[in-house]
XYZ file of C-alpha atoms in Angstrom:
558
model
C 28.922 1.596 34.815
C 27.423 5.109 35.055
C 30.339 5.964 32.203
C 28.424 3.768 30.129
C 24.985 4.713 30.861
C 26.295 8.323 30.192
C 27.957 7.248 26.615
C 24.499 5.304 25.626
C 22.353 8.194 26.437
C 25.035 10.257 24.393
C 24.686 7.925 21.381
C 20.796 7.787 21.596
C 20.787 11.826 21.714
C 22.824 11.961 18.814
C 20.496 9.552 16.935
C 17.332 10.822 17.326
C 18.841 14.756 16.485
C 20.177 12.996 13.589
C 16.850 11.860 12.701
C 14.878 14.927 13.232
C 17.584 16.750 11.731
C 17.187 14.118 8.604
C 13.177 13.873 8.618
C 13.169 17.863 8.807
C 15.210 18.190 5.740
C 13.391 16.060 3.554
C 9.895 17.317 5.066
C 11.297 20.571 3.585
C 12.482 18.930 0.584
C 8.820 17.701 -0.558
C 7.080 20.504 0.378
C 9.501 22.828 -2.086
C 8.736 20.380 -4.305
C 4.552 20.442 -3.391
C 4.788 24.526 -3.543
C 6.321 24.170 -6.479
C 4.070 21.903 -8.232
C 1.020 23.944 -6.893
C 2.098 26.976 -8.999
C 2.305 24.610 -12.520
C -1.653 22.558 -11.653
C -4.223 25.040 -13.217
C -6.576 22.672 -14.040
C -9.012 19.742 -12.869
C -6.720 17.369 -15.307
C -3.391 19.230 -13.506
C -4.611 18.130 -10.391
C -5.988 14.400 -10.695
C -3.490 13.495 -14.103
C -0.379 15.557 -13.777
C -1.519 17.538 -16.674
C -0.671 14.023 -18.141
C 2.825 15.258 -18.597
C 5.131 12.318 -17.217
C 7.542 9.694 -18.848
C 6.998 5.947 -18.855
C 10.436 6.247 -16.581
C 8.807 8.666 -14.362
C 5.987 7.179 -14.104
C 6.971 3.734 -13.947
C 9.632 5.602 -10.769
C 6.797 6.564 -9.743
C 4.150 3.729 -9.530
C 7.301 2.114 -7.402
C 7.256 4.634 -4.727
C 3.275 4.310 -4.748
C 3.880 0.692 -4.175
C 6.827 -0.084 -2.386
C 5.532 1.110 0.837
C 6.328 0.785 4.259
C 4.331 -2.723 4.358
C 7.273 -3.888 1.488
C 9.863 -2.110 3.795
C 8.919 -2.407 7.355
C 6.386 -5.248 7.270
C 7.393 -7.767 4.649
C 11.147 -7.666 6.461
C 9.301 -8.317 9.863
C 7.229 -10.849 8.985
C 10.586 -12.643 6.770
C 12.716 -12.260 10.250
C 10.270 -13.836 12.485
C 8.460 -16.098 10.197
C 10.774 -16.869 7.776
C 10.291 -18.925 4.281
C 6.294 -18.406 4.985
C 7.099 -14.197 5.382
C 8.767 -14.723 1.803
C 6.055 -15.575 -0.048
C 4.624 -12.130 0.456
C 7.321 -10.530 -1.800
C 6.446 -13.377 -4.597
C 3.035 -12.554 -4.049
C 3.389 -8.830 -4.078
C 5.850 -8.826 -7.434
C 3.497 -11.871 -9.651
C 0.664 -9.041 -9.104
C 2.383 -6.765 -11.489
C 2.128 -9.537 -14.322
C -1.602 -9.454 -13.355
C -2.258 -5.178 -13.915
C 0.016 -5.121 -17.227
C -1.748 -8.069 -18.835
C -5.405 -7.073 -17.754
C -5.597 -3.410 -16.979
C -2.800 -0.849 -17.725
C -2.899 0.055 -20.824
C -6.517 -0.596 -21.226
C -7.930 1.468 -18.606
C -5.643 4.407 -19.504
C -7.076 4.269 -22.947
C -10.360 3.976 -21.409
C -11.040 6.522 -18.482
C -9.992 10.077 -17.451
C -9.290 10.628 -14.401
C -10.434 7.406 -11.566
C -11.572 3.871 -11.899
C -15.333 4.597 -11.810
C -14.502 6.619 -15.368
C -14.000 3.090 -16.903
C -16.873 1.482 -14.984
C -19.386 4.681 -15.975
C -18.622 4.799 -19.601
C -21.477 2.356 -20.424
C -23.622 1.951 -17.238
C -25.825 4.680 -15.581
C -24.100 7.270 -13.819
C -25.029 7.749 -10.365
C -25.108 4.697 -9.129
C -22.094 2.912 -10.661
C -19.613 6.021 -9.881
C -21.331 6.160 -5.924
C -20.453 2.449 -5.548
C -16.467 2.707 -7.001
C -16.444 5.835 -4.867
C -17.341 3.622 -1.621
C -15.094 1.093 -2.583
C -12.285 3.835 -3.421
C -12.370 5.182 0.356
C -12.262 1.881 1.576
C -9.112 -0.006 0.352
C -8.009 3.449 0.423
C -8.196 3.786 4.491
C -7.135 0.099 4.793
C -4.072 0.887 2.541
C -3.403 4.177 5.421
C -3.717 2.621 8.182
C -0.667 0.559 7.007
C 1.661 3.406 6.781
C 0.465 5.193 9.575
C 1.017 2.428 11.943
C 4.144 1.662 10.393
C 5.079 5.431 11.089
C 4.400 4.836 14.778
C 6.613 1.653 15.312
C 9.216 3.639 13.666
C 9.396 6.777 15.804
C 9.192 4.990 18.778
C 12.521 2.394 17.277
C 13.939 6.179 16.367
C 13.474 8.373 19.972
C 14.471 4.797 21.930
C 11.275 4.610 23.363
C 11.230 1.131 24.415
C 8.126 -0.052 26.674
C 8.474 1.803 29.997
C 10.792 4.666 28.787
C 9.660 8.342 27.921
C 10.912 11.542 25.799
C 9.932 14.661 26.414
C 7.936 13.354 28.596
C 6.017 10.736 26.334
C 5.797 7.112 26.501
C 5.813 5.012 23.442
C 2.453 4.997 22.854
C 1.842 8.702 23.018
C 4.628 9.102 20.896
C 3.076 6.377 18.245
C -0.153 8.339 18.610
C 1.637 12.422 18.225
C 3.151 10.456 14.789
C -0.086 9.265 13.318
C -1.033 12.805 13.596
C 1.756 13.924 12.201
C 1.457 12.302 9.364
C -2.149 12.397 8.771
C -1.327 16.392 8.560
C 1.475 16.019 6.483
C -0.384 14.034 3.930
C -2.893 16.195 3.889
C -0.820 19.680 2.854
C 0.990 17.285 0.215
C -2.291 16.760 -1.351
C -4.352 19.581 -1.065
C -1.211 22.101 -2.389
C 0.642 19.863 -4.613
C -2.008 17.476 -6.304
C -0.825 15.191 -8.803
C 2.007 16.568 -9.917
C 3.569 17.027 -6.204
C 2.707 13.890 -5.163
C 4.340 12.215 -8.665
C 7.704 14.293 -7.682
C 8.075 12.824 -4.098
C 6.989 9.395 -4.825
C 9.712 9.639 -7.786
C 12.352 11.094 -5.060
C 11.379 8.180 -2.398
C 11.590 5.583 -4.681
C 15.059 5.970 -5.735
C 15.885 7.141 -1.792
C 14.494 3.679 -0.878
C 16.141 1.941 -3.818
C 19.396 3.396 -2.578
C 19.078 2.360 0.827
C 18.038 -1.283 0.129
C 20.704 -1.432 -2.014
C 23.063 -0.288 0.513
C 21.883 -2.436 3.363
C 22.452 -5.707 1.252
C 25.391 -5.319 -0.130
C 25.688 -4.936 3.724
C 24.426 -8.155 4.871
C 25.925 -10.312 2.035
C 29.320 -8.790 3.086
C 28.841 -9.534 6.258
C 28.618 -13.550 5.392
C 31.334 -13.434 2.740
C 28.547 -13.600 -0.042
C 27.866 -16.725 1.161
C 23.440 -17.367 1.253
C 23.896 -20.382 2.188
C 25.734 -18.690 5.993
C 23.147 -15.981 5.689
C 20.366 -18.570 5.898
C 21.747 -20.753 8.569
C 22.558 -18.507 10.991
C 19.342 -16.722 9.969
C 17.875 -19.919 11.200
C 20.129 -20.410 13.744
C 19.549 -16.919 15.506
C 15.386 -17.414 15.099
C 15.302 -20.126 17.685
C 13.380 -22.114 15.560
C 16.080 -23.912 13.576
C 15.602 -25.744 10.352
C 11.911 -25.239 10.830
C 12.579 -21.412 9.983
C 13.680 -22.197 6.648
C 10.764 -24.651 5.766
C 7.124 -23.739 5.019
C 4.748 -23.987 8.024
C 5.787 -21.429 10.590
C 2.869 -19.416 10.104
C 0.461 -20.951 7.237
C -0.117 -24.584 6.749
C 0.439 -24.976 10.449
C 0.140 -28.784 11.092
C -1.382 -29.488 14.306
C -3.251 -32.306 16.243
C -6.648 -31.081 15.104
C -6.984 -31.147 11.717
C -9.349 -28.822 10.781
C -7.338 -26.233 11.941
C -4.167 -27.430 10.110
C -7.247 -26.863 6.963
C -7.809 -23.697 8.101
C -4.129 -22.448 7.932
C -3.582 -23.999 4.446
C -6.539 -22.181 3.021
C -5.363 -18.982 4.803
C -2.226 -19.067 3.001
C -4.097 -20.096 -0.545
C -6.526 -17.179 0.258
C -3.317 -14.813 1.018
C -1.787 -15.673 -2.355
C -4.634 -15.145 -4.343
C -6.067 -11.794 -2.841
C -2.462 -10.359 -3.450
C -1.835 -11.760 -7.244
C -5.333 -10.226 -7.870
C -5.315 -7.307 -5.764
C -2.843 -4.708 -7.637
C -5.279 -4.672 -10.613
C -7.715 -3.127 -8.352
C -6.126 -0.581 -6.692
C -7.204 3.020 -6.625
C -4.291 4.702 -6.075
C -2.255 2.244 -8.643
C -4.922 2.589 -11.052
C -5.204 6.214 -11.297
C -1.489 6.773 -11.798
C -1.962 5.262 -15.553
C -3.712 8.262 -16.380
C -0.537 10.572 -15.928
C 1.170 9.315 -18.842
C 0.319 11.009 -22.665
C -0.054 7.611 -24.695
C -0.743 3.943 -24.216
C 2.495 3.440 -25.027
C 4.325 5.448 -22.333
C 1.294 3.757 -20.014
C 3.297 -0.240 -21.226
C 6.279 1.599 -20.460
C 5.940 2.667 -17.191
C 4.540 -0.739 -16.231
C 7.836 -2.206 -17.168
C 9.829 -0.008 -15.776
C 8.156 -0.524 -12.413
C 7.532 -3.976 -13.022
C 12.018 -3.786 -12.774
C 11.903 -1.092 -10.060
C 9.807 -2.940 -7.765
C 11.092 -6.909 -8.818
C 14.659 -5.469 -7.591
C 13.379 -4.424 -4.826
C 11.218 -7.714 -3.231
C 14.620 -9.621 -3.576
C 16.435 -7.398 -1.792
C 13.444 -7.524 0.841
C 14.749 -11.179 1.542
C 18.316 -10.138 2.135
C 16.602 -7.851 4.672
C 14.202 -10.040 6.425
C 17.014 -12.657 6.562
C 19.835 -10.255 7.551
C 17.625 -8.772 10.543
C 16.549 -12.812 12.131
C 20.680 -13.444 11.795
C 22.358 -9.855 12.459
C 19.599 -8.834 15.425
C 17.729 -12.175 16.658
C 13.697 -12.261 16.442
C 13.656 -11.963 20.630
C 15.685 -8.252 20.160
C 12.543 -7.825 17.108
C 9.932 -8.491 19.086
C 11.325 -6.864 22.333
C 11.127 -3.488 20.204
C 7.666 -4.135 17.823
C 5.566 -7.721 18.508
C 4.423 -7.181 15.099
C 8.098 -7.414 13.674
C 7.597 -3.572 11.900
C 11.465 -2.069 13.153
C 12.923 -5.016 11.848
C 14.851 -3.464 8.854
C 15.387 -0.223 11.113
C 16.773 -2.716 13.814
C 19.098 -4.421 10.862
C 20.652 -1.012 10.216
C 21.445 -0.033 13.358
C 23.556 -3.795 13.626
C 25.422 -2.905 9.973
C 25.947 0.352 11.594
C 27.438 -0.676 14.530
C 29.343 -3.441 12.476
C 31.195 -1.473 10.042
C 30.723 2.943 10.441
C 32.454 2.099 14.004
C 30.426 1.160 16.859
C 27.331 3.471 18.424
C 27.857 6.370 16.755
C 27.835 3.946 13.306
C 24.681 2.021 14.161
C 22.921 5.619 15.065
C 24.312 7.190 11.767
C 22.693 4.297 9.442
C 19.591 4.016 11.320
C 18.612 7.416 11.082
C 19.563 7.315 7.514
C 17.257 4.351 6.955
C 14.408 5.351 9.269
C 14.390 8.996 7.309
C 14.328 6.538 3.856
C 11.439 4.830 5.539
C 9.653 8.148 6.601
C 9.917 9.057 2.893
C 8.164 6.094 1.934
C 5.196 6.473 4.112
C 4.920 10.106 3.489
C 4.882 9.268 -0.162
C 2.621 6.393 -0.203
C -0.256 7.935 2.207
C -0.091 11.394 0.051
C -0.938 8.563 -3.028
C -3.664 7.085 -1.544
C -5.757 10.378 -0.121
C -5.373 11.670 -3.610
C -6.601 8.855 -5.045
C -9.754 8.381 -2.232
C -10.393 12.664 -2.659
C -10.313 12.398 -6.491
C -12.941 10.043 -6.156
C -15.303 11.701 -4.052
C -14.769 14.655 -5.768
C -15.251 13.450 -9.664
C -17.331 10.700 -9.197
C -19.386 11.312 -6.352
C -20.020 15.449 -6.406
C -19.428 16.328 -9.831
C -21.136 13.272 -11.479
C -23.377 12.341 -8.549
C -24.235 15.342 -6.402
C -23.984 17.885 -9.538
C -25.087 15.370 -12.369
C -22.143 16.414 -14.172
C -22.692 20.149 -13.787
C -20.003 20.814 -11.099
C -16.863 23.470 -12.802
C -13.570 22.566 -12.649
C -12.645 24.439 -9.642
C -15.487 23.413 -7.920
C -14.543 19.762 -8.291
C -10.762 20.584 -6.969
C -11.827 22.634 -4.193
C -14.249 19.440 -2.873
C -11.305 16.666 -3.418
C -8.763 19.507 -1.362
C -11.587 19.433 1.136
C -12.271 15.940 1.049
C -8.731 14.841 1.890
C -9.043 16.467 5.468
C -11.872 14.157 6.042
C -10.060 10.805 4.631
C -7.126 12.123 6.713
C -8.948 12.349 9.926
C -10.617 9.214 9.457
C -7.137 7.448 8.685
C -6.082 8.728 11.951
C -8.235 7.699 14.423
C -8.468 4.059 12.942
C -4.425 3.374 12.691
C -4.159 4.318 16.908
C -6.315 1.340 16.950
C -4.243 -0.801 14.781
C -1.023 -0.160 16.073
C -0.792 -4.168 17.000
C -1.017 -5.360 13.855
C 1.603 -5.883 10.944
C 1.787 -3.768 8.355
C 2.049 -5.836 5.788
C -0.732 -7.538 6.889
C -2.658 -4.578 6.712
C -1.713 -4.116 3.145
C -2.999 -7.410 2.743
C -6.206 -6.869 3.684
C -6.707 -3.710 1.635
C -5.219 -6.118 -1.621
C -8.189 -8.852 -0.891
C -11.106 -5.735 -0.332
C -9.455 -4.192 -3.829
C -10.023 -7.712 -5.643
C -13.196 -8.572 -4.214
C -14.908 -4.962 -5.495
C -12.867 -3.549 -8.077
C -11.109 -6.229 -10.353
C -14.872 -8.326 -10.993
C -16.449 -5.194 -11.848
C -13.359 -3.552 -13.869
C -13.157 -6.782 -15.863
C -16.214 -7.246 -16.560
C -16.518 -3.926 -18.091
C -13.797 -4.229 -20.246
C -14.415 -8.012 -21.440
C -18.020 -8.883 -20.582
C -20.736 -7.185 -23.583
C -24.034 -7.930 -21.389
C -22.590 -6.600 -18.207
C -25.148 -3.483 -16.937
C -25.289 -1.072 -14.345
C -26.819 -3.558 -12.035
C -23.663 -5.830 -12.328
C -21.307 -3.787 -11.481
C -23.093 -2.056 -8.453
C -24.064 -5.849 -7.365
C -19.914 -6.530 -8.092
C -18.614 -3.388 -6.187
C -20.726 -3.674 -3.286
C -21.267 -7.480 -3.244
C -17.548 -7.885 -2.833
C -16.901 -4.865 -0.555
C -19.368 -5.966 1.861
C -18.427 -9.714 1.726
C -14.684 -8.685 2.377
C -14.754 -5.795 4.942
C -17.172 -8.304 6.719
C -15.171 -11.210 6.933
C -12.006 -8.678 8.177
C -14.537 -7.728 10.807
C -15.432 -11.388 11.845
C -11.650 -12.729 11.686
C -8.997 -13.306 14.479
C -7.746 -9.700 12.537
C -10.025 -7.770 14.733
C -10.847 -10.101 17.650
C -10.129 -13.135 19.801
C -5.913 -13.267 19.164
C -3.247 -11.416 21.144
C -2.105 -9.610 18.356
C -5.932 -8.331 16.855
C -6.917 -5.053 16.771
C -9.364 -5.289 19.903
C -7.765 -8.272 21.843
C -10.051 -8.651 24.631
C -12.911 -8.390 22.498
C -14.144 -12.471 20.724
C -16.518 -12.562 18.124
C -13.782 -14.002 15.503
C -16.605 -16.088 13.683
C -14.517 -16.469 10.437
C -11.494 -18.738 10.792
C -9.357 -17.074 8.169
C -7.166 -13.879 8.450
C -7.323 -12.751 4.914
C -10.993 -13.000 3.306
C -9.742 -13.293 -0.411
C -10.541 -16.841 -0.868
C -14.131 -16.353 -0.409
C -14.932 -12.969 -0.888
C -12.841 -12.258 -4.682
C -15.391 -15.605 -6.200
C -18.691 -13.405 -4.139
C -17.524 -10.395 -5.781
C -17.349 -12.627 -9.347
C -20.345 -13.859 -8.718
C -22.550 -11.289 -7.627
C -21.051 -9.185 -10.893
C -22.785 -12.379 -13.102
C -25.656 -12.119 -10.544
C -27.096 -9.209 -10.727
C -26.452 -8.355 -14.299
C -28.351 -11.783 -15.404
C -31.230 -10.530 -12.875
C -30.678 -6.842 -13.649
C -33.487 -5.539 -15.860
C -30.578 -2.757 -17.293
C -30.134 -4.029 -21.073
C -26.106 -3.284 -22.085
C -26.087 -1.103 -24.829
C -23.970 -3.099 -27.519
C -22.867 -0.033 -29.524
C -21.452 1.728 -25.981
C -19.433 -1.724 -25.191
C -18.246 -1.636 -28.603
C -17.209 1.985 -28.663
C -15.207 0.966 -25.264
C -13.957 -2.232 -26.857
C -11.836 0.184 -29.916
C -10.960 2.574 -27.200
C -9.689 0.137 -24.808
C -7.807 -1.343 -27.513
C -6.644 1.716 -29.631
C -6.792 4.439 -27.374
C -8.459 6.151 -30.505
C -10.593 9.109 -28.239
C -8.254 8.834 -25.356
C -8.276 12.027 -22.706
């Protein structure tokens, strides 16, 4: 017995050295590459646009690593493993979005704006107040969108060092090594940003994405192998293995519950109807999606890198299911749940059990793990250095330069205050995600999806498509929609009155739905028609037209 203790504690040692060893290198890898990319950004339009320098390949490489992060990784396998066909319709949802941004808002917005969203928005309205709203809204889908990855970090380190509830290393438990991660990261993100810019953060989001596309890849050809290419196998001992049975394959597990009371069996169907909709609609109004249009020289290249991630990241969802599936059958929702409640080491989990299965025993599972949990690492790293570029850029060119400065603010001034405002949005990100380390990731992601479509999309839309909208529409939109959403998060079962909410002794879970998008994207409609029929801002026709031939032609294009 104490010969096998001794060769477990062996194998876990040579894991996590693996892993450090693994995380180091690639750490070191990105921040070459950030160095690197410091020396080549000379300018404000180096910094936010990547001197507008990349392919529609690299950027569309790109825009995958932005989005595939680790709520499609970590989270969306999670909630597949536990909650089965219902967990799959967040990779539908998650993919249909793209059709969504290439139809409505690629090509148009990089023909449109500069640099951020609130250039679009701005072009016709009054200054101040339109780009101090979109900055708002910015920071907050941005910090929603962070406190995904970062709590996704944590799960994973603890999965990584075998930190299971009631063990330590070096001398930590699992939570204060969930906690010394955040950190971690939070730092890291910040040094990626304020060296590298645009042009660093392009270069590791284009090396994550095809690390991450690599070990997908890997991991299903894995799983299908291990059933003799058989799905149908996969899925019934996926079911089998979930303790749920048949019921795990069927819609219901966790939306469109049907229970004795029926206005709670309502309540589920609408929070599933509300899910859908706030993530179809909610990649056409994200800041750190939007911005990466910009990067490309020509509206063409901008179509091109849509498709090419539209590819990129449809690959990748369907190999999600594989993953989600493989984990409930290869390493049982009770060994998931033992490790994470929220389901976040599930693909981790799933590569230590291929590991095991065929790279020969301990040592095997170890080997893969760390492989994949250094693949996941990349992808949060990546991601989080995305979004606290696109929340500094914000308050740096919309808020100081155009707001504070009225437009007077130099180049390097304006670089120097997003540099300085990514510390802030990094230790804000922080101190929220050690609160929400009980909650899914993909969830998360979810949430920052319906706060992006309540604010943004209304008031981006209506810009491009609406002649009489006015400054007082779109600050009515942005903030209408903001407040409606982040309001309804507040009031939901997300933050109070469940076992798994972010405060879960707390009750004041007024609103019966977990994601807000079913009421709050119509408010943020609404209020957009609102306040520009009440507004007494007239729309300048001849601006709206000038807009209209850019937006179209990208004749006067940055």
């Amino acid at each position: 017995m104490n010969l096998d203790v001794l060769a477990a504690e062996a194998t876990n040692d040579t894991a996590r050295t693996l892993t450090i060893s693994l995380f180091v290198v690639f750490v070191i890898l990105t921040l070459g590459i950030t160095i690197w990319a410091s020396r080549q950004t000379k300018s404000a339009a180096d910094f936010y646009a990547g001197g507008r320098s990349f392919s529609g390949f690299q950027n569309g490489m790109a825009i995958g690593g932005d989005y595939m992060s680790a709520a499609s990784f970590l989270g969306i396998a999670g909630i597949i493993a536990l909650s089965g066909y219902d967990g799959f319709l967040y990779s539908i949802g998650f993919l249909v979005a793209w059709l969504v941004a290439l139809l409505l808002v690629a090509e148009l917005l990089r023909n449109s704006g500069k640099y951020t969203m609130a250039d679009v928005l701005a072009f016709r309205m009054r200054q101040k107040p339109v780009r101090t709203a979109a900055a708002v809204s910015t920071i907050t889908v941005s910090i929603f969108y962070l406190l995904a990855q970062m709590v996704g970090a944590g799960a994973l380190v603890a999965l990584l060092l075998g930190i299971k509830p009631g063990a330590t290393f070096l001398g930590m438990d699992a939570d204060a090594a969930k906690q010394l991660t955040i950190v971690l990261v939070g730092v890291l993100m910040i040094v990626y940003v304020t060296i590298g810019g645009m042009k660093g953060t392009t270069y590791v989001q284009i090396v994550k994405a095809f690390l991450l596309m690599t070990g997908a890849l890997v991991m299903t050809i894995m799983v299908f192998a291990a059933f003799k290419f058989n799905l149908s196998s996969l899925l019934g001992n996926a079911a089998d293995a979930s303790g749920k049975g048949e019921a795990f394959l069927q819609p219901g597990l966790r939306y469109g519950v049907e229970s004795a009371d029926a206005l709670k069996t309502l309540w589920s169907k609408l929070d599933l109807l509300s899910l859908g909709i706030a993530l179809v609609l909610g990649t056409a109004g994200l800041p750190h999606i939007l911005i990466r249009f910009y990067t490309v020289p020509t509206a063409k290249a901008a179509r091109k890198s849509v498709l090419w991630a539209i590819g990129i990241i449809g690959v990748f969802y369907l190999m999600t299911l594989a993953l989600g599936f493989g984990a409930a059958a290869l390493v049982g929702s009770a060994n998931i749940t033992a490790q994470d409640k929220a389901g976040n080491t599930a693909a981790p989990q799933l590569a230590q059990a291929l590991g095991e299965r065929y790279l020969g025993g301990e040592t095997g599972g170890s080997i893969l793990l760390a492989v994949i949990a250094a693949v996941a690492f990349a992808t949060i790293l990546a991601v989080v250095a995305g979004l606290t570029l696109a929340s500094s850029s914000s308050l740096a060119h919309d808020f100081y330069a155009n707001v504070i400065k009225s437009g007077q603010a130099s180049e390097r001034q304006e670089v120097n205050v997003a540099r300085i405002s990514a510390f802030g949005i990094g230790a804000v990100s922080i101190v929220l995600a050690i609160f929400a380390q009980s909650l899914n990731v993909a969830f998360l992601v979810a949430l920052a999806f319906a706060v992006a479509a309540s604010a943004n999309l209304p008031a981006i839309l209506y810009s491009l498509f609406w002649k009489n909208f006015n400054t007082s529409g779109a600050v009515w939109a942005i903030y209408g929609g903001l407040i409606t959403a982040v309001g309804l998060v507040i009031l939901s079962p997300v933050v109070s009155g469940a076992p798994t909410a972010m405060f879960p002794n707390a009750d004041f879970d007024i609103f019966p739905l977990s994601n807000p998008g079913l009421v709050s994207i119509p408010v943020g409609f609404f209020c957009g028609w609102l306040g520009t029929v009440i507004g007494r801002d007239k729309a300048d026709p001849a601006k709206f037209a000038e807009l209209e031939v850019r937006s179209i032609t990208g004749a006067g294009a940055h």
